[in-house]
């Protein structure tokens, strides 16, 4: 006679915890969502902790930029200087863009404009590719992604400082000797750096999802350059022209023109305050704060999405 088999009764089903209970359990044990965006304050702290990486990364990029060229780092200065020479021939000699500017200060005026605008232009172009061009780094390591556009803007600042050596030589060759006013270059460049960093952050987020933006931006920046008085004085060009007052204000108060005018005013004898729009320092500060704050918050909002998809 076979022995009867007895199946143990099934265990009572445990209730499935809801999401609130799971979140409370995770919080109690210090668990967080992987890749979650930190708070803005925490993000700033993380970015500050990576300051040595940002500086080292910018220096490495600057060194590697012309490592394959025979002239090496000399191209950091030669490129904007050659651009200035081309613009002088086309705009200064052929098109008469020197109107309203004394002949003895037009060359330093032009070189200053090219160098300063190139700083902004290069920061924006580098920012567009900051995320999309470094996906391997973004996907492999955990760090605040803002480190990349900030380091690229810092790289362009270091490159401008090399160019400033040539600018000093050009300015002195045309009769402008060092003076206390040259110290104004420091706050002007710092404000421009904050402005450029804000733009780099904005376009880094946009470029991370739209890589084709990198192909469009050179045309946008070239248009901006032609409208910013790099090769000519905006007040002199608008003098006898039937131009609405608001358009003249927009051209003079656009940030590229503001930062160029401040550095020209600081370094070039003969480029006096009559060339500057009113409240120029207030506008320089305002543009820097506006772009810097908006750019940083806008970039931080998408922190958890960079490198995914």
Coordinates of N, CA, C and O in Angstrom, one line a residue, residues 171-308:
X171 N 49.8 97.0 -30.5 CA 49.3 98.2 -29.9 C 50.5 99.2 -29.7 O 50.4 100.4 -30.0
X172 N 51.6 98.7 -29.1 CA 52.7 99.5 -28.8 C 53.4 100.0 -30.1 O 53.9 101.1 -30.1
X173 N 53.4 99.1 -31.1 CA 54.0 99.5 -32.4 C 53.3 100.7 -33.0 O 53.9 101.5 -33.8
X174 N 52.0 100.9 -32.7 CA 51.3 102.0 -33.2 C 51.1 103.2 -32.2 O 50.2 104.0 -32.3
X175 N 51.9 103.2 -31.2 CA 52.0 104.4 -30.3 C 51.3 104.3 -29.0 O 51.3 105.3 -28.3
X176 N 50.6 103.2 -28.7 CA 49.9 103.2 -27.4 C 50.8 102.5 -26.4 O 51.1 101.3 -26.5
X177 N 51.3 103.2 -25.4 CA 52.2 102.7 -24.4 C 51.4 102.2 -23.2 O 50.3 102.6 -23.0
X178 N 52.0 101.3 -22.4 CA 51.3 100.7 -21.2 C 50.9 101.9 -20.3 O 51.6 102.8 -20.1
X179 N 49.7 101.7 -19.8 CA 49.1 102.7 -18.9 C 48.2 102.0 -17.9 O 48.0 100.8 -18.0
X180 N 47.8 102.8 -16.8 CA 46.9 102.2 -15.8 C 45.6 101.7 -16.5 O 45.0 100.7 -16.0
X181 N 45.2 102.3 -17.5 CA 43.9 101.9 -18.2 C 44.0 100.4 -18.7 O 43.0 99.8 -18.9
X182 N 45.3 99.9 -18.9 CA 45.4 98.6 -19.4 C 44.9 97.5 -18.4 O 44.5 96.4 -18.7
X183 N 44.9 97.9 -17.1 CA 44.4 97.0 -16.1 C 42.9 96.7 -16.2 O 42.4 95.7 -15.7
X184 N 42.2 97.6 -17.0 CA 40.8 97.4 -17.2 C 40.5 96.1 -18.1 O 39.4 95.6 -18.2
X185 N 41.6 95.7 -18.8 CA 41.5 94.5 -19.6 C 41.1 93.3 -18.7 O 40.4 92.4 -19.1
X186 N 41.6 93.2 -17.5 CA 41.4 92.1 -16.6 C 39.9 91.9 -16.3 O 39.4 90.8 -16.6
X187 N 39.2 92.9 -15.7 CA 37.7 92.7 -15.5 C 37.0 92.5 -16.8 O 36.0 91.7 -16.8
X188 N 37.4 93.1 -17.9 CA 36.7 92.9 -19.2 C 36.8 91.5 -19.6 O 35.8 90.9 -20.1
X189 N 38.0 90.9 -19.6 CA 38.1 89.5 -20.0 C 37.5 88.5 -19.1 O 36.9 87.5 -19.5
X190 N 37.4 88.8 -17.8 CA 36.8 87.9 -16.9 C 35.3 87.9 -17.1 O 34.6 86.9 -17.1
X191 N 34.7 89.1 -17.4 CA 33.3 89.2 -17.7 C 33.0 88.5 -19.0 O 32.0 87.7 -19.2
X192 N 33.9 88.6 -20.0 CA 33.7 88.0 -21.3 C 33.8 86.4 -21.1 O 33.1 85.7 -21.8
X193 N 34.7 86.0 -20.3 CA 34.9 84.6 -20.0 C 33.6 84.0 -19.4 O 33.1 82.9 -19.8
X194 N 33.0 84.7 -18.5 CA 31.7 84.2 -17.9 C 30.6 84.1 -19.0 O 29.9 83.2 -19.0
X195 N 30.6 85.2 -19.8 CA 29.6 85.2 -20.9 C 29.8 84.1 -21.8 O 28.9 83.3 -22.2
X196 N 31.1 83.9 -22.2 CA 31.4 82.8 -23.2 C 31.1 81.4 -22.6 O 30.6 80.5 -23.3
X197 N 31.3 81.2 -21.3 CA 31.1 79.9 -20.7 C 29.6 79.7 -20.7 O 29.1 78.5 -20.9
X198 N 28.8 80.7 -20.4 CA 27.3 80.5 -20.4 C 26.8 80.1 -21.8 O 26.0 79.2 -21.9
X199 N 27.4 80.8 -22.9 CA 27.0 80.3 -24.2 C 27.5 78.9 -24.5 O 26.7 78.1 -25.1
X200 N 28.7 78.6 -24.1 CA 29.2 77.2 -24.3 C 28.3 76.2 -23.7 O 28.0 75.1 -24.2
X201 N 27.8 76.5 -22.5 CA 26.9 75.5 -21.8 C 25.6 75.4 -22.5 O 25.0 74.3 -22.6
X202 N 25.0 76.5 -23.0 CA 23.8 76.5 -23.7 C 23.9 75.6 -25.0 O 23.1 74.7 -25.2
X203 N 24.9 75.9 -25.7 CA 25.1 75.2 -27.0 C 25.6 73.8 -26.8 O 25.4 72.9 -27.7
X204 N 26.2 73.5 -25.7 CA 26.6 72.1 -25.4 C 25.4 71.2 -25.2 O 25.3 70.1 -25.8
X205 N 24.4 71.7 -24.5 CA 23.1 71.0 -24.4 C 22.4 70.8 -25.7 O 21.9 69.8 -26.1
X206 N 22.3 71.9 -26.5 CA 21.6 71.9 -27.7 C 22.4 71.0 -28.7 O 21.8 70.2 -29.4
X207 N 23.7 71.0 -28.7 CA 24.5 70.2 -29.6 C 24.5 68.7 -29.2 O 24.7 67.9 -30.1
X208 N 24.2 68.4 -28.0 CA 24.2 67.0 -27.6 C 23.1 66.2 -28.2 O 23.2 65.0 -28.4
X209 N 22.0 66.9 -28.5 CA 20.8 66.3 -29.2 C 20.7 66.6 -30.6 O 20.1 65.9 -31.4
X210 N 21.4 67.7 -31.1 CA 21.3 68.0 -32.5 C 22.7 68.3 -33.0 O 23.2 69.4 -33.1
X211 N 23.4 67.2 -33.4 CA 24.8 67.3 -33.8 C 25.0 68.2 -35.1 O 26.0 68.8 -35.3
X212 N 23.9 68.3 -35.9 CA 24.0 69.2 -37.1 C 24.1 70.6 -36.8 O 24.5 71.4 -37.6
X213 N 23.9 71.0 -35.5 CA 24.1 72.4 -35.1 C 25.5 72.8 -35.3 O 25.8 74.0 -35.6
X214 N 26.5 71.9 -35.2 CA 27.9 72.3 -35.4 C 28.1 72.7 -36.8 O 29.1 73.5 -37.0
X215 N 27.3 72.3 -37.8 CA 27.5 72.7 -39.2 C 26.9 74.1 -39.4 O 27.3 74.8 -40.3
X216 N 25.8 74.4 -38.6 CA 25.1 75.7 -38.8 C 25.8 76.8 -38.1 O 25.8 78.0 -38.6
X217 N 26.4 76.6 -37.0 CA 26.9 77.7 -36.1 C 28.0 78.5 -36.8 O 28.0 79.8 -36.5
X218 N 28.9 78.0 -37.6 CA 29.8 78.9 -38.3 C 29.2 80.1 -39.1 O 29.6 81.2 -39.1
X219 N 28.0 79.8 -39.7 CA 27.3 80.8 -40.5 C 26.7 81.8 -39.5 O 26.7 83.0 -39.8
X220 N 26.1 81.3 -38.4 CA 25.5 82.2 -37.5 C 26.6 83.1 -36.8 O 26.4 84.4 -36.7
X221 N 27.7 82.6 -36.5 CA 28.8 83.4 -35.9 C 29.4 84.3 -36.8 O 29.8 85.4 -36.4
X222 N 29.5 84.0 -38.1 CA 30.0 84.9 -39.1 C 29.1 86.1 -39.2 O 29.6 87.2 -39.3
X223 N 27.8 85.9 -39.3 CA 26.9 87.0 -39.3 C 27.0 87.9 -38.1 O 26.9 89.1 -38.2
X224 N 27.1 87.2 -36.9 CA 27.3 88.0 -35.7 C 28.5 88.8 -35.7 O 28.5 90.0 -35.3
X225 N 29.6 88.3 -36.3 CA 30.9 89.0 -36.4 C 30.7 90.3 -37.2 O 31.1 91.4 -36.9
X226 N 30.1 90.1 -38.4 CA 29.9 91.3 -39.3 C 29.0 92.4 -38.7 O 29.1 93.5 -39.1
X227 N 28.1 92.0 -37.8 CA 27.2 92.9 -37.2 C 27.8 93.5 -35.9 O 27.1 94.4 -35.3
X228 N 29.0 93.1 -35.5 CA 29.5 93.5 -34.1 C 30.6 94.6 -34.2 O 31.2 94.9 -33.2
X229 N 30.9 95.1 -35.4 CA 31.9 96.1 -35.4 C 33.4 95.6 -35.2 O 34.2 96.3 -34.7
X230 N 33.6 94.4 -35.7 CA 35.0 93.9 -35.6 C 35.9 94.7 -36.6 O 37.0 95.0 -36.2
X231 N 35.4 95.0 -37.8 CA 36.2 95.6 -38.8 C 35.9 97.1 -38.9 O 36.6 97.8 -39.7
X232 N 34.9 97.6 -38.2 CA 34.6 99.0 -38.4 C 33.9 99.5 -37.1 O 33.6 98.8 -36.2
X233 N 33.9 100.9 -37.0 CA 33.2 101.5 -35.9 C 31.7 101.6 -36.1 O 31.3 102.2 -37.1
X234 N 31.0 101.0 -35.2 CA 29.5 101.0 -35.4 C 28.9 102.5 -35.4 O 28.2 102.8 -36.3
X235 N 29.3 103.4 -34.5 CA 28.8 104.7 -34.5 C 29.2 105.5 -35.8 O 28.4 106.2 -36.4
X236 N 30.4 105.3 -36.3 CA 30.8 106.0 -37.5 C 30.1 105.4 -38.7 O 29.7 106.2 -39.6
X237 N 29.8 104.1 -38.8 CA 29.1 103.6 -39.9 C 27.7 104.0 -39.9 O 27.1 104.1 -41.0
X238 N 27.1 104.2 -38.7 CA 25.7 104.5 -38.7 C 25.4 106.0 -38.8 O 24.3 106.5 -38.8
X239 N 26.5 106.8 -38.7 CA 26.4 108.3 -38.7 C 25.7 108.8 -39.9 O 25.5 109.0 -40.2
X240 N 25.2 109.3 -40.5 CA 24.6 109.7 -41.8 C 23.7 108.6 -42.4 O 23.4 108.8 -43.6
X241 N 23.4 107.6 -41.7 CA 22.5 106.6 -42.2 C 21.1 106.7 -41.6 O 21.0 107.1 -40.5
X242 N 20.1 106.4 -42.4 CA 18.7 106.5 -41.9 C 18.4 105.2 -41.3 O 17.7 104.3 -41.9
X243 N 18.9 105.0 -40.1 CA 18.7 103.7 -39.3 C 17.9 104.0 -38.1 O 18.1 105.0 -37.4
X244 N 16.9 103.2 -37.8 CA 16.1 103.4 -36.6 C 17.0 103.4 -35.3 O 18.0 102.6 -35.3
X245 N 16.6 104.2 -34.4 CA 17.4 104.3 -33.2 C 17.5 103.0 -32.4 O 18.6 102.7 -31.9
X246 N 16.5 102.1 -32.4 CA 16.5 100.9 -31.7 C 17.5 99.9 -32.3 O 18.2 99.2 -31.6
X247 N 17.7 100.0 -33.7 CA 18.6 99.1 -34.3 C 20.1 99.5 -34.0 O 20.9 98.7 -33.8
X248 N 20.3 100.8 -33.9 CA 21.6 101.3 -33.6 C 22.0 100.9 -32.2 O 23.1 100.5 -31.9
X249 N 21.0 100.9 -31.2 CA 21.2 100.5 -29.9 C 21.5 99.0 -29.8 O 22.4 98.6 -29.1
X250 N 20.8 98.2 -30.6 CA 21.0 96.8 -30.6 C 22.4 96.4 -31.1 O 23.1 95.6 -30.5
X251 N 22.9 97.1 -32.1 CA 24.2 96.8 -32.6 C 25.3 97.2 -31.7 O 26.3 96.5 -31.5
X252 N 25.1 98.4 -31.0 CA 26.1 98.8 -30.0 C 26.1 98.1 -28.7 O 27.2 97.9 -28.1
X253 N 25.0 97.6 -28.3 CA 24.9 96.9 -27.0 C 24.9 95.4 -27.1 O 24.8 94.7 -26.1
X254 N 25.1 94.9 -28.3 CA 25.3 93.4 -28.4 C 26.6 93.0 -27.7 O 27.6 93.8 -27.7
X255 N 26.6 91.9 -27.0 CA 27.7 91.6 -26.1 C 29.1 91.5 -26.8 O 30.1 92.0 -26.2
X256 N 29.1 91.0 -28.0 CA 30.4 91.0 -28.7 C 31.0 92.4 -28.9 O 32.2 92.6 -28.6
X257 N 30.2 93.3 -29.3 CA 30.6 94.7 -29.5 C 31.0 95.3 -28.1 O 32.0 96.1 -28.0
X258 N 30.3 95.0 -27.1 CA 30.6 95.6 -25.8 C 31.9 95.2 -25.3 O 32.7 96.0 -24.8
X259 N 32.3 93.9 -25.3 CA 33.5 93.4 -24.8 C 34.7 93.9 -25.7 O 35.8 94.2 -25.2
X260 N 34.5 94.0 -27.0 CA 35.6 94.5 -27.9 C 35.8 96.0 -27.6 O 37.0 96.4 -27.5
X261 N 34.8 96.7 -27.4 CA 34.9 98.2 -27.1 C 35.6 98.4 -25.8 O 36.5 99.3 -25.7
X262 N 35.4 97.6 -24.8 CA 36.0 97.8 -23.5 C 37.5 97.5 -23.6 O 38.3 98.3 -23.0
X263 N 37.9 96.5 -24.3 CA 39.3 96.2 -24.4 C 40.0 97.2 -25.3 O 41.2 97.6 -25.1
X264 N 39.4 97.7 -26.4 CA 39.9 98.7 -27.2 C 40.1 100.0 -26.4 O 41.2 100.7 -26.5
X265 N 39.1 100.3 -25.6 CA 39.2 101.6 -24.8 C 40.3 101.5 -23.8 O 41.0 102.4 -23.5
X266 N 40.5 100.3 -23.2 CA 41.6 100.1 -22.2 C 43.0 100.2 -22.8 O 43.9 100.7 -22.2
X267 N 43.2 99.7 -24.0 CA 44.5 99.5 -24.5 C 45.0 100.5 -25.6 O 46.2 100.7 -25.8
X268 N 44.0 101.1 -26.3 CA 44.4 101.9 -27.5 C 44.2 103.4 -27.2 O 43.1 103.9 -26.9
X269 N 45.3 104.1 -27.2 CA 45.3 105.6 -27.1 C 44.6 106.1 -28.3 O 44.8 105.8 -29.4
X270 N 43.7 107.1 -28.0 CA 42.9 107.6 -29.1 C 41.5 107.0 -29.3 O 40.7 107.6 -30.0
X271 N 41.3 105.8 -28.7 CA 40.0 105.2 -28.7 C 39.3 105.6 -27.4 O 39.4 104.8 -26.5
X272 N 38.7 106.8 -27.4 CA 38.2 107.3 -26.2 C 36.8 106.9 -25.9 O 36.2 106.1 -26.6
X273 N 36.2 107.5 -24.8 CA 34.9 107.1 -24.4 C 33.8 107.5 -25.4 O 32.7 107.0 -25.3
X274 N 34.1 108.4 -26.3 CA 33.1 108.8 -27.3 C 32.7 107.6 -28.2 O 31.7 107.7 -28.8
X275 N 33.6 106.6 -28.3 CA 33.3 105.5 -29.1 C 32.4 104.4 -28.4 O 31.9 103.5 -29.0
X276 N 32.2 104.6 -27.1 CA 31.5 103.6 -26.3 C 30.1 104.0 -26.1 O 29.7 105.2 -26.0
X277 N 29.2 103.0 -26.1 CA 27.8 103.3 -25.7 C 27.7 103.6 -24.3 O 28.5 103.3 -23.4
X278 N 26.6 104.3 -23.8 CA 26.5 104.7 -22.4 C 26.3 103.4 -21.6 O 25.7 102.4 -22.1
X279 N 26.7 103.5 -20.3 CA 26.6 102.4 -19.4 C 27.2 101.1 -19.9 O 26.6 100.0 -19.7
X280 N 28.3 101.2 -20.5 CA 28.9 100.0 -21.2 C 29.3 99.0 -20.1 O 29.2 97.7 -20.4
X281 N 29.9 99.4 -19.0 CA 30.3 98.4 -18.0 C 29.1 97.7 -17.4 O 29.1 96.5 -17.1
X282 N 28.0 98.4 -17.2 CA 26.7 97.8 -16.7 C 26.2 96.7 -17.7 O 25.8 95.6 -17.3
X283 N 26.3 97.0 -19.0 CA 25.9 96.0 -20.0 C 26.9 94.8 -20.0 O 26.4 93.7 -20.2
X284 N 28.2 95.1 -19.8 CA 29.1 94.0 -19.8 C 28.8 93.1 -18.6 O 28.8 91.8 -18.8
X285 N 28.5 93.6 -17.5 CA 28.2 92.8 -16.3 C 26.9 92.1 -16.5 O 26.7 90.9 -16.2
X286 N 25.9 92.8 -17.0 CA 24.6 92.2 -17.2 C 24.6 91.0 -18.2 O 24.0 90.0 -17.9
X287 N 25.3 91.2 -19.3 CA 25.4 90.1 -20.3 C 26.1 88.9 -19.7 O 25.7 87.7 -19.9
X288 N 27.2 89.1 -18.9 CA 27.9 88.0 -18.3 C 27.0 87.3 -17.3 O 26.9 86.0 -17.3
X289 N 26.3 88.0 -16.4 CA 25.4 87.3 -15.4 C 24.2 86.6 -16.1 O 23.9 85.5 -15.8
X290 N 23.7 87.3 -17.1 CA 22.5 86.7 -17.8 C 22.9 85.4 -18.5 O 22.3 84.3 -18.3
X291 N 24.0 85.4 -19.3 CA 24.4 84.2 -20.0 C 24.9 83.1 -19.1 O 24.7 81.9 -19.2
X292 N 25.7 83.6 -18.1 CA 26.3 82.6 -17.1 C 25.3 81.9 -16.3 O 25.3 80.6 -16.2
X293 N 24.3 82.6 -15.7 CA 23.3 81.9 -14.9 C 22.3 81.1 -15.7 O 22.1 79.9 -15.4
X294 N 21.8 81.7 -16.8 CA 20.9 80.9 -17.6 C 21.6 79.7 -18.3 O 21.0 78.6 -18.3
X295 N 22.8 79.9 -18.8 CA 23.5 78.8 -19.4 C 23.7 77.7 -18.4 O 23.6 76.5 -18.7
X296 N 24.1 78.0 -17.2 CA 24.4 77.0 -16.2 C 23.2 76.2 -15.8 O 23.2 74.9 -15.8
X297 N 22.1 76.9 -15.5 CA 20.9 76.2 -15.1 C 20.3 75.4 -16.3 O 19.8 74.3 -16.1
X298 N 20.3 76.0 -17.5 CA 19.8 75.3 -18.6 C 20.6 74.0 -18.9 O 20.0 72.9 -19.2
X299 N 21.9 74.0 -18.7 CA 22.7 72.8 -18.9 C 22.4 71.8 -17.8 O 22.3 70.6 -18.1
X300 N 22.3 72.3 -16.6 CA 22.1 71.4 -15.4 C 20.8 70.6 -15.5 O 20.7 69.5 -15.1
X301 N 19.8 71.3 -16.1 CA 18.4 70.7 -16.2 C 18.4 69.4 -17.0 O 17.6 68.5 -16.7
X302 N 19.4 69.2 -17.9 CA 19.5 67.9 -18.7 C 20.6 67.1 -18.3 O 21.0 66.2 -19.0
X303 N 21.2 67.3 -17.1 CA 22.4 66.5 -16.7 C 22.3 65.0 -16.8 O 23.2 64.4 -17.3
X304 N 21.1 64.5 -16.4 CA 21.0 63.0 -16.4 C 20.8 62.4 -17.8 O 20.8 61.2 -18.0
X305 N 20.6 63.3 -18.8 CA 20.3 62.8 -20.2 C 21.5 62.8 -21.1 O 21.5 62.2 -22.2
X306 N 22.6 63.4 -20.7 CA 23.8 63.4 -21.6 C 24.4 62.1 -21.7 O 24.6 61.3 -20.8
X307 N 24.7 61.7 -23.0 CA 25.3 60.4 -23.3 C 24.4 59.3 -23.4 O 24.8 58.1 -23.6
X308 N 23.1 59.5 -23.2 CA 22.1 58.4 -23.3 C 21.4 58.5 -24.7 O 21.2 59.6 -25.2

